[in-house]
Short mmCIF file of C-alpha atoms in Angstrom, two decimals:
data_model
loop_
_atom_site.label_atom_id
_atom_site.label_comp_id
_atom_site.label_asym_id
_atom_site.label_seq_id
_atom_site.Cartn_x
_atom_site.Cartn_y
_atom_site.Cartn_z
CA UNK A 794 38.04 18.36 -24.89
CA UNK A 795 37.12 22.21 -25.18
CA UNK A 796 34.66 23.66 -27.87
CA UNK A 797 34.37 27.42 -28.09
CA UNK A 798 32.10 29.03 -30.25
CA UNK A 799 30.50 32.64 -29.95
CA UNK A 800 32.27 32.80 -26.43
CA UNK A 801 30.40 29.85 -25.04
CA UNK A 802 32.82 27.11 -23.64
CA UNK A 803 31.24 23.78 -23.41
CA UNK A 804 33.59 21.01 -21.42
CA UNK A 805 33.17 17.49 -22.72
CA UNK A 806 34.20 14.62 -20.54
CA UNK A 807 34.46 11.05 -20.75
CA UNK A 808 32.40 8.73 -18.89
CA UNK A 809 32.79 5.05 -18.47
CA UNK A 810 29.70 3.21 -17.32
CA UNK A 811 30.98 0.12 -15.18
CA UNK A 812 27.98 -2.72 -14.10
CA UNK A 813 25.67 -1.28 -16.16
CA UNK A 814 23.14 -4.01 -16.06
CA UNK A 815 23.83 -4.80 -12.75
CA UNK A 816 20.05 -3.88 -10.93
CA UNK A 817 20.01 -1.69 -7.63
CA UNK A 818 18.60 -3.61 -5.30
CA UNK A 819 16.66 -2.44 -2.10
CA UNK A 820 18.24 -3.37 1.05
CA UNK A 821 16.33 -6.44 2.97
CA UNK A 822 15.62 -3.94 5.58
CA UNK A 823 13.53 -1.95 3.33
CA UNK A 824 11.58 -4.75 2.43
CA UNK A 825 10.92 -5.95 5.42
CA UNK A 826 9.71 -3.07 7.31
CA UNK A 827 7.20 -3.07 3.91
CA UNK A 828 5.88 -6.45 4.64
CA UNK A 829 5.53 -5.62 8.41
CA UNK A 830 3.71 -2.27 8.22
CA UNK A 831 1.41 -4.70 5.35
CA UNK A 832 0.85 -6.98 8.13
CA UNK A 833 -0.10 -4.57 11.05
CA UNK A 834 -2.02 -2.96 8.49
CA UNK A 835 -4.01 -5.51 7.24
CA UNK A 836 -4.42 -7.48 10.94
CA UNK A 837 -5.56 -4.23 12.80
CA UNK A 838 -8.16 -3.36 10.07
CA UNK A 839 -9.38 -6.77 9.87
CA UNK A 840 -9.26 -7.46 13.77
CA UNK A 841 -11.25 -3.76 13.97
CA UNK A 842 -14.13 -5.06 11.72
CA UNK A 843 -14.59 -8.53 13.42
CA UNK A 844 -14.88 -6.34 16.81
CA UNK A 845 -17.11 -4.20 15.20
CA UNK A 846 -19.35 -7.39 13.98
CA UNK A 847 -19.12 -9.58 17.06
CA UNK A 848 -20.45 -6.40 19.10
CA UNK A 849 -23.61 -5.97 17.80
CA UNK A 850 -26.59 -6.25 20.31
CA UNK A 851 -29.74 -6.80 19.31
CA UNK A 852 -31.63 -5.54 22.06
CA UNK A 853 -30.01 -2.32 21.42
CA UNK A 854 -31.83 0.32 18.77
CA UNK A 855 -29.85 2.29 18.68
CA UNK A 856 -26.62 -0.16 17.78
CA UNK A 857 -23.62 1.12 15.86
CA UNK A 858 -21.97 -1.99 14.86
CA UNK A 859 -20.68 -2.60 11.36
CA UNK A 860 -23.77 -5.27 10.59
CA UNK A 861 -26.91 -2.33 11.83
CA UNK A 862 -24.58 0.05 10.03
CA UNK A 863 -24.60 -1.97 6.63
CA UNK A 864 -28.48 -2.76 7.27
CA UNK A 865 -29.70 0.69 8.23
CA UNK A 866 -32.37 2.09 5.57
CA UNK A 867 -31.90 5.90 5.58
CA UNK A 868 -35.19 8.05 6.38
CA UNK A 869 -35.86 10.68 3.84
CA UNK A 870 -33.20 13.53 3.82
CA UNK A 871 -30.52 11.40 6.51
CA UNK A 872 -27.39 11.64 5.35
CA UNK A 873 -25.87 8.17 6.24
CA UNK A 874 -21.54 8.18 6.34
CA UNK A 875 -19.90 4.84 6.66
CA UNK A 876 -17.58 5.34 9.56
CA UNK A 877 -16.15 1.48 8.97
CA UNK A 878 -15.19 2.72 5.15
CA UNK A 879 -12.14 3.63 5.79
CA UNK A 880 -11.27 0.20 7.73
CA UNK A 881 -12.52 -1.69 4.49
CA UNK A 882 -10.38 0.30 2.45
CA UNK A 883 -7.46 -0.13 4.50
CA UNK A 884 -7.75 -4.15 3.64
CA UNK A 885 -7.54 -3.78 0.19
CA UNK A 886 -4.90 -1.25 0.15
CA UNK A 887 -3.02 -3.85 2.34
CA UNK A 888 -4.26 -6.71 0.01
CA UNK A 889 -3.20 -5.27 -3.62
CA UNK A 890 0.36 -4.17 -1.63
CA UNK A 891 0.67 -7.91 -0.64
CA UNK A 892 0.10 -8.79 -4.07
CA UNK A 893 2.54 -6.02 -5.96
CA UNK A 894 5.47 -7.48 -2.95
CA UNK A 895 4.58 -11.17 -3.69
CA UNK A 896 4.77 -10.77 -7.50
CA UNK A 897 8.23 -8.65 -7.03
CA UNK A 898 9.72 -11.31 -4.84
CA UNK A 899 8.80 -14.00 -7.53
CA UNK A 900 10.11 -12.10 -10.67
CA UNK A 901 13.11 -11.37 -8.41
CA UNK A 902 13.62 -14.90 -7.68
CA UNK A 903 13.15 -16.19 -11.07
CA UNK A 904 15.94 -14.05 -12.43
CA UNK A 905 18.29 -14.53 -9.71
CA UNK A 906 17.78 -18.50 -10.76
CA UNK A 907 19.36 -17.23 -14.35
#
C-alpha cells in the first residue's frame, strides 16, 4: 500500500508476528560462563582476605594485614586508604550477582513447570 501526499511517499507493509510470546532465552553457555566468573570472583576475593588475616604477625609494628589495617587509629592529619576495600567489595558484588542468577533460575523454572 502507497500513500502520497505533498510529494512524500510513505510504504506500508504488512507484518505478521509469529511466537510472539515465546521468551528469548540465553544460551546455557552464557549462563554458565556467568556463574563461573561469580565463582572465581567470589573464591579469589574471599581466599585474598583469609591470606590477608591469617598473615598478621604480632611481633611486627609495622604489620599490614587486613586485622592491624581495620584496628589502626589514625594520628592527626594521616590519611588512612583501605587497600583490602576493594576485595570486600568484590564479595558482595559477587554475592548480590549470585542472588539476581539464583532468583532467575527459580522464576525460570517455575514457569517452564506451566
Amino acid at each position: 500500500m502507497q500513500l502520497c501526499a505533498y510529494y512524500l511517499t510513505i510504504d506500508y507493509y504488512m507484518v505478521k508476528l509469529t511466537n510472539y510470546k515465546k521468551a528469548i532465552d540465553r544460551p546455557l553457555s552464557c549462563k554458565r560462563w556467568g556463574i563461573i566468573a561469580i565463582i572465581i570472583l567470589f573464591a579469589g576475593s574471599l581466599s585474598f582476605l583469609l591470606y590477608s588475616y591469617f598473615s598478621h604477625d604480632a611481633d611486627n609494628p609495622q604489620c599490614n594485614c587486613l586485622l592491624c589495617m581495620l584496628n589502626h587509629v589514625p594520628e592527626e592529619g594521616e590519611y588512612i586508604y583501605n587497600r583490602y576495600l576493594i576485595f570486600i567489595s568484590f564479595i558482595w558484588i559477587a554475592v548480590i550477582f549470585a542472588a539476581v542468577f539464583l532468583v532467575n533460575y527459580c522464576f525460570v523454572k517455575k514457569n517452564k513447570k506451566k
